[in-house]
CSV table of C-alpha atoms in Angstrom, one decimal:
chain,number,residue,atom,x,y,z
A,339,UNK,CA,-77.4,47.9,177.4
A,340,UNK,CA,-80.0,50.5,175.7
A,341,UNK,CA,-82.3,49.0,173.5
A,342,UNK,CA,-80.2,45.9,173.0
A,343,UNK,CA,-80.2,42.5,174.8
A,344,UNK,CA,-76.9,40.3,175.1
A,345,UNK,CA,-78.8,37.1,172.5
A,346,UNK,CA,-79.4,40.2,169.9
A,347,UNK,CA,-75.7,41.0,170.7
A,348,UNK,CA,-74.7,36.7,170.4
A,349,UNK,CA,-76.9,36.2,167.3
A,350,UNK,CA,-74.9,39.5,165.3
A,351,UNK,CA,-71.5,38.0,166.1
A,352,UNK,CA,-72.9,34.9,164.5
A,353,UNK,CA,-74.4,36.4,161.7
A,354,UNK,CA,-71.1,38.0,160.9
A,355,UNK,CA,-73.1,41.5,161.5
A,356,UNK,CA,-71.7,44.8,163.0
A,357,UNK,CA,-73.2,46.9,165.2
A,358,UNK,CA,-73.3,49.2,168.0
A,359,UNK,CA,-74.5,48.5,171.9
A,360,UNK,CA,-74.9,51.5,174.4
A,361,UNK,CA,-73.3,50.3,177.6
A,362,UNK,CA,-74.5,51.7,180.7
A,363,UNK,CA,-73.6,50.3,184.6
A,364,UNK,CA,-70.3,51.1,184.9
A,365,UNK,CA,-68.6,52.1,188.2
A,366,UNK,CA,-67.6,56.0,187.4
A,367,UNK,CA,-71.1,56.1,186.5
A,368,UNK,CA,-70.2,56.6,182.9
A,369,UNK,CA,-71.9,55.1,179.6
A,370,UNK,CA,-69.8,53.7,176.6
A,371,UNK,CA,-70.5,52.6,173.5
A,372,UNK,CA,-69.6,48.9,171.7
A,373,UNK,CA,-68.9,48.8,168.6
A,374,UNK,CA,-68.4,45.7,166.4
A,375,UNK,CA,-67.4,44.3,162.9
A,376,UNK,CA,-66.7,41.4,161.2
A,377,UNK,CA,-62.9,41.3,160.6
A,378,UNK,CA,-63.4,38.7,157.2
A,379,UNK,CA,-61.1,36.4,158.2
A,380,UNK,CA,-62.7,33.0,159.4
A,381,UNK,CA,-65.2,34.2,161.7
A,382,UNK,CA,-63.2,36.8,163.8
A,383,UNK,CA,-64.9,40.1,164.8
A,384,UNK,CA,-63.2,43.5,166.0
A,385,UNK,CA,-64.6,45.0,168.9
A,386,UNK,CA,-64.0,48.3,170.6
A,387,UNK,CA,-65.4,50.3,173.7
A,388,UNK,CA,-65.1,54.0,173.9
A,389,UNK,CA,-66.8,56.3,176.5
A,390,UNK,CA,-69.7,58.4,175.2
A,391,UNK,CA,-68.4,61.5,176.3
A,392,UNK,CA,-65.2,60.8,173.9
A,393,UNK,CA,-67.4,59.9,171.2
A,394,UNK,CA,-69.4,63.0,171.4
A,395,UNK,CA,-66.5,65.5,172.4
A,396,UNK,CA,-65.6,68.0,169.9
A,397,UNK,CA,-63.5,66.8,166.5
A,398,UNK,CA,-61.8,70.0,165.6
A,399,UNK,CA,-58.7,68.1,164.9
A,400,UNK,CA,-60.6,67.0,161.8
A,401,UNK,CA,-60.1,70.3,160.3
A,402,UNK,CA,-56.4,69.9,160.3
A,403,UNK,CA,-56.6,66.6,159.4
A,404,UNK,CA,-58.8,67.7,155.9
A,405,UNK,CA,-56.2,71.0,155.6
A,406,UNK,CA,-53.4,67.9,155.2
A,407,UNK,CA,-55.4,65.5,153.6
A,408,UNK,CA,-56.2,68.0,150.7
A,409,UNK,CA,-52.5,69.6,150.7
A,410,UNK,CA,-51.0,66.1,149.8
A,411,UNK,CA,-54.1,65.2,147.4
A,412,UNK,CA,-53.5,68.6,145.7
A,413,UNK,CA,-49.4,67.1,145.5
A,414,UNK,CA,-50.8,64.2,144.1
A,415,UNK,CA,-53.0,65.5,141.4
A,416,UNK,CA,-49.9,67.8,140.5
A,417,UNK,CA,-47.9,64.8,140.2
A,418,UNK,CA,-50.4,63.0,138.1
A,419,UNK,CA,-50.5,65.6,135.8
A,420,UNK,CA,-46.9,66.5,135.4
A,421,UNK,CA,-46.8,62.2,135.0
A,422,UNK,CA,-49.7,62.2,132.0
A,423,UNK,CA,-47.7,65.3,130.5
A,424,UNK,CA,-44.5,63.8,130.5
A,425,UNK,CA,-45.7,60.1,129.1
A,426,UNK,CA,-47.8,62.5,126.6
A,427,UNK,CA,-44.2,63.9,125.2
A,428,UNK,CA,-42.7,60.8,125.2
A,429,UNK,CA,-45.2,59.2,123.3
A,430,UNK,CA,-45.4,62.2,120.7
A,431,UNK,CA,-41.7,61.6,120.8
A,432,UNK,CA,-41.7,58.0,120.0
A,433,UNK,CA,-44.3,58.3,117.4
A,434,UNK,CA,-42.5,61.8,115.8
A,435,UNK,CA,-39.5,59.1,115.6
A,436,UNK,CA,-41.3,56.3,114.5
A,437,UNK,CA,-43.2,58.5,111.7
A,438,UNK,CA,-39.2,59.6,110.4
A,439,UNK,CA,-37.3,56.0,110.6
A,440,UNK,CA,-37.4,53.4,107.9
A,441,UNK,CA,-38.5,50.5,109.7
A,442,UNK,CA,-36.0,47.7,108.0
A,443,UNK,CA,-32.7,49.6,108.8
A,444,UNK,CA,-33.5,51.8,111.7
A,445,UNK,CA,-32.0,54.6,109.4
A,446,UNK,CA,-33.9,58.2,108.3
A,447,UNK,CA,-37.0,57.3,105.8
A,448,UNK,CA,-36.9,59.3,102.2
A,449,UNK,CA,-39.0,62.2,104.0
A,450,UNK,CA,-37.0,62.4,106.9
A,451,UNK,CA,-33.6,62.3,105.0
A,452,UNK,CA,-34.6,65.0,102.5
A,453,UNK,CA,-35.9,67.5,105.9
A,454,UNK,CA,-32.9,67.0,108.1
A,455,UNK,CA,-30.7,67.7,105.2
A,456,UNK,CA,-32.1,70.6,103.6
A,457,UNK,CA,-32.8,71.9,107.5
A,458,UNK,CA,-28.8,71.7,108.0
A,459,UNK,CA,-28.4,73.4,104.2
A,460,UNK,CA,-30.6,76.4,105.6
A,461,UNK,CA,-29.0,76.9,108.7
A,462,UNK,CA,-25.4,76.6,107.5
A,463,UNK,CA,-25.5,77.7,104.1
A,464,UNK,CA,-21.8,77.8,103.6
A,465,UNK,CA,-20.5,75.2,106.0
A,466,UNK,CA,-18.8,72.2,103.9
A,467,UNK,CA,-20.4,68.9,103.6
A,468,UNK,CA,-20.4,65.8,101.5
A,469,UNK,CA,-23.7,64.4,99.8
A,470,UNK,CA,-23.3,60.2,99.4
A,471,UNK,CA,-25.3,58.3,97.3
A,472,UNK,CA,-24.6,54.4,97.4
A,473,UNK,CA,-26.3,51.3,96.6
A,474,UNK,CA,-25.6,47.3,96.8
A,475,UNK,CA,-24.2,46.2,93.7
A,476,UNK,CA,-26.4,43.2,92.1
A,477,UNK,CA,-28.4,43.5,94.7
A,478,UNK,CA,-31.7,42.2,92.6
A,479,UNK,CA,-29.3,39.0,92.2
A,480,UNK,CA,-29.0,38.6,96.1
A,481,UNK,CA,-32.5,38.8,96.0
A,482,UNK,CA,-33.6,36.7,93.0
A,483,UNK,CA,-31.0,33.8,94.5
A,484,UNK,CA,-31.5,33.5,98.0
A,485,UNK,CA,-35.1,35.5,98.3
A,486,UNK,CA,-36.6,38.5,99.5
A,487,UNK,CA,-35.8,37.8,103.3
A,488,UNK,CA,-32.1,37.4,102.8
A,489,UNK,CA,-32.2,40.4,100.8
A,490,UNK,CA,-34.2,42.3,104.0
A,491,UNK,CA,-31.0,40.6,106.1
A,492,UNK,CA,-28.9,42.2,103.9
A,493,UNK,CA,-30.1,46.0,104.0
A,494,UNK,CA,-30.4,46.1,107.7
A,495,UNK,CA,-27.6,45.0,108.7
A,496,UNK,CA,-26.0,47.3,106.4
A,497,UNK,CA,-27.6,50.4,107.6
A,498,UNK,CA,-27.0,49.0,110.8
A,499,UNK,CA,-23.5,49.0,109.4
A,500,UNK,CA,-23.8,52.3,108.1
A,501,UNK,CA,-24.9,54.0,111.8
A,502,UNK,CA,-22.1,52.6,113.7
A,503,UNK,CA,-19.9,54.0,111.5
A,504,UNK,CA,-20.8,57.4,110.7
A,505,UNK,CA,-20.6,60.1,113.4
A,506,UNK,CA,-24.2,60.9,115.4
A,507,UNK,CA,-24.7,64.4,113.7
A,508,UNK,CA,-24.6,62.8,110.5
A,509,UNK,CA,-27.3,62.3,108.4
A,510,UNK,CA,-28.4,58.6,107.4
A,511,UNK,CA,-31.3,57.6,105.5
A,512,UNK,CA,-32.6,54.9,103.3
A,513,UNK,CA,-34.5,56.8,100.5
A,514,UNK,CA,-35.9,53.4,98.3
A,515,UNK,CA,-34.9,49.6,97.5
A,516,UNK,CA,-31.1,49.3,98.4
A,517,UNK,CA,-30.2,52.9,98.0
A,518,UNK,CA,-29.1,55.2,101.0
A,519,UNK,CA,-27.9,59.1,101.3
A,520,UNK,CA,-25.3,60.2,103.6
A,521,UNK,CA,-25.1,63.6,104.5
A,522,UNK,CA,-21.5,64.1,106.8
A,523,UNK,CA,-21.9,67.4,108.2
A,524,UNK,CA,-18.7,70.0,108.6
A,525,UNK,CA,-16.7,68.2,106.2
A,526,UNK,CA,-12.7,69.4,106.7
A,527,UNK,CA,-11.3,68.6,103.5
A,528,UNK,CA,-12.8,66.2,100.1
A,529,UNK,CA,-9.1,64.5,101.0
A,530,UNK,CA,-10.4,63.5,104.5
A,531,UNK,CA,-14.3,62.6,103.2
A,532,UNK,CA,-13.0,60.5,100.6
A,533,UNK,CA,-10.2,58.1,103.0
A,534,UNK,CA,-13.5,57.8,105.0
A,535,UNK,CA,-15.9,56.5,102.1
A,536,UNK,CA,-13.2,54.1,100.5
A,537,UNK,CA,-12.7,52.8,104.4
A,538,UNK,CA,-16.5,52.4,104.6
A,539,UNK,CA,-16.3,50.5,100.9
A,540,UNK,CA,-13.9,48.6,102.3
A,541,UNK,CA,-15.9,47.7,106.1
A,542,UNK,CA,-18.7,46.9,103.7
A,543,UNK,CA,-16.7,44.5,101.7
A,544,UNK,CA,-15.6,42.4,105.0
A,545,UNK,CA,-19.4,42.0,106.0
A,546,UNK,CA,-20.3,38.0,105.7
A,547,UNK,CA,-23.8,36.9,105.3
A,548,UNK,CA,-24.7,33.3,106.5
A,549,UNK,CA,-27.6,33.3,104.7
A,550,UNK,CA,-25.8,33.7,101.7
A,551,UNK,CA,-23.2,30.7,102.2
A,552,UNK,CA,-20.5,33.4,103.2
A,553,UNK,CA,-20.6,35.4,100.4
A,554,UNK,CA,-19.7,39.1,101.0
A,555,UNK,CA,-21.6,42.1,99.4
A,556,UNK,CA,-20.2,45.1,97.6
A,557,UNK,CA,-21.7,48.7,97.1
A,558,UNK,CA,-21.3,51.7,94.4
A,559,UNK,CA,-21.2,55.1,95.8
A,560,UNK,CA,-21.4,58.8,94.2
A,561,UNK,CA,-20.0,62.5,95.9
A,562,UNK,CA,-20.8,65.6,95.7
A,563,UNK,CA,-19.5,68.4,97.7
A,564,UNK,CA,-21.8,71.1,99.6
A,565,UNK,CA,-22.1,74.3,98.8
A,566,UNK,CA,-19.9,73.6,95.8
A,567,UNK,CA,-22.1,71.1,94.4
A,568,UNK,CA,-25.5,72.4,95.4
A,569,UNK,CA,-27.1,74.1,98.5
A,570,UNK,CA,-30.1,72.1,98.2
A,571,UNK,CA,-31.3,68.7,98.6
A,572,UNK,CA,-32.1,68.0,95.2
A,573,UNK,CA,-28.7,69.6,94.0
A,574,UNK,CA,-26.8,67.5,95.8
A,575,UNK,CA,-28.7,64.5,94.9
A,576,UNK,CA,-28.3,64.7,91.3
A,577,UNK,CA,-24.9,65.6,91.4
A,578,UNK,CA,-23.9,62.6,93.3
A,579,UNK,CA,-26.6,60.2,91.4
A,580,UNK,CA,-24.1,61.5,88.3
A,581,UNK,CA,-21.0,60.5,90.2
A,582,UNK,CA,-23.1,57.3,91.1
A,583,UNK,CA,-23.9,56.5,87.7
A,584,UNK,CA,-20.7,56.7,86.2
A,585,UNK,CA,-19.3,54.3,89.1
A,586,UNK,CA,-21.5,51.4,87.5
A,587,UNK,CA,-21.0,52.4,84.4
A,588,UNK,CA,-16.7,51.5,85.4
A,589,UNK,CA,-17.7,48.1,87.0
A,590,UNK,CA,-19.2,49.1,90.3
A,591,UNK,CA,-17.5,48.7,93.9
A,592,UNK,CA,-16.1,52.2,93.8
A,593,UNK,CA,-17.0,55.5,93.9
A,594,UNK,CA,-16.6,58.5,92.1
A,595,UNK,CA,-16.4,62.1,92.6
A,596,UNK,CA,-18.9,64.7,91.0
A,597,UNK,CA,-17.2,68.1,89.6
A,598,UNK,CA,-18.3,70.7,87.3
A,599,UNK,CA,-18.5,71.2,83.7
A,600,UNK,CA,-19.3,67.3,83.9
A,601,UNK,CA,-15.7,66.3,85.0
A,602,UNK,CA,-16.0,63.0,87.0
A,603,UNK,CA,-13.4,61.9,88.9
């Protein structure tokens, strides 16, 4: 035992204390080392014994062991990155999203509407679409008599209404208050639009509001056609606030087509 005693040894193992003992009297004439360690659980230790020639042999395995070792941490900062790259899109994503969606009824903001339809306009310049404007009838009413939170009930769960119904290429967008644009991409015929807007007038009619005792909601909508109507945004949207306009001014709950040389239909 170089340089150590077997009470130095005794008083490390009750210390809790590592170390390292040079063993020498062995029968093949051979020296070994001890090693020691507290294992930190209750007062165990972990011992081992290894031959000094073995200790001081040659570690060229190392070198393979570090060509590994840095060929699976080089895997693993690829994967990191690749990781931080693709959360980085998502959350660009969600906020792109988030910066485009009215918050109430999950629906396109005014912005967002006004982009996405004007970006379809561009690309498609002759394709045939219809423009919808609509609104809840009375809807101050609904909010003066049962209160602003009814009245938040009451818009998202009809553009909650509004997105079920309408097909996923279509646009949907609340643009202020209680009025949302529709914007229903390759149109086949006004015939076909307008079965599927009275249907919708009709869906809307069925909806039933606890909060409101029961009572059922109406809306007033106005059409225009693209590109008869307009090949813009803003084209469209006053031709159908026309259409719009003259549905409230025949009692409301019911649409009306825009046409030319101010013929309303």
């Amino acid at each position: 035992r170089e340089g150590h005693s077997i009470s130095e040894v005794k008083q490390n193992f009750a210390m809790g204390e590592d170390g390292l003992v040079r063993l020498s009297g062995y029968a093949d004439g051979s020296d070994r080392y001890l090693a020691y360690a507290p294992l930190g659980i209750n007062d165990w230790m972990i011992c081992y014994v290894i031959p000094v020639s073995d200790a001081q042999s040659s570690y060229s395995f190392i070198k393979s062991y570090e060509g590994i070792f840095m060929s699976v941490f080089f895997i693993l900062v690829l994967l990191l990155v690749f990781y931080i790259i693709h959360n980085n899109r998502i959350r660009n994503e969600e906020l792109r999203r988030d910066a485009q969606t009215d918050g109430l009824t999950g629906t396109l903001n005014k912005r967002a509407t006004e982009a996405r339809i004007n970006e379809i306009l561009d690309q498609m310049p002759q394709e045939k679409g219809t423009f919808i404007i609509l609104d809840v009838d009375k809807f101050k009413e609904v909010n003066d008599h049962y209160g602003h939170a009814v009245g938040d009930i009451v818009l998202s769960t009809l553009g909650q209404t509004l997105r079920n119904y309408f097909r996923e290429n279509d646009i949907i967008g609340r643009i202020g208050g209680d009025e949302f644009v529709i914007y229903m991409c390759k149109t086949e015929s006004k015939e076909r639009a307008v079965t599927r807007i009275r249907a919708l007038a009709d869906t809307v009619k069925n909806l039933s509001f606890a909060e409101m005792n029961g009572h059922h909601i109406t809306i007033s909508i106005g059409i225009s056609f693209a590109p008869e109507h307009g090949t813009c945004y803003m084209d469209l949207y006053k031709n159908a606030d026309t259409a719009l306009y003259e549905t409230k001014q025949n009692g409301r709950d019911g649409y009306f087509l825009f046409q030319k040389q101010d013929s309303i239909i």
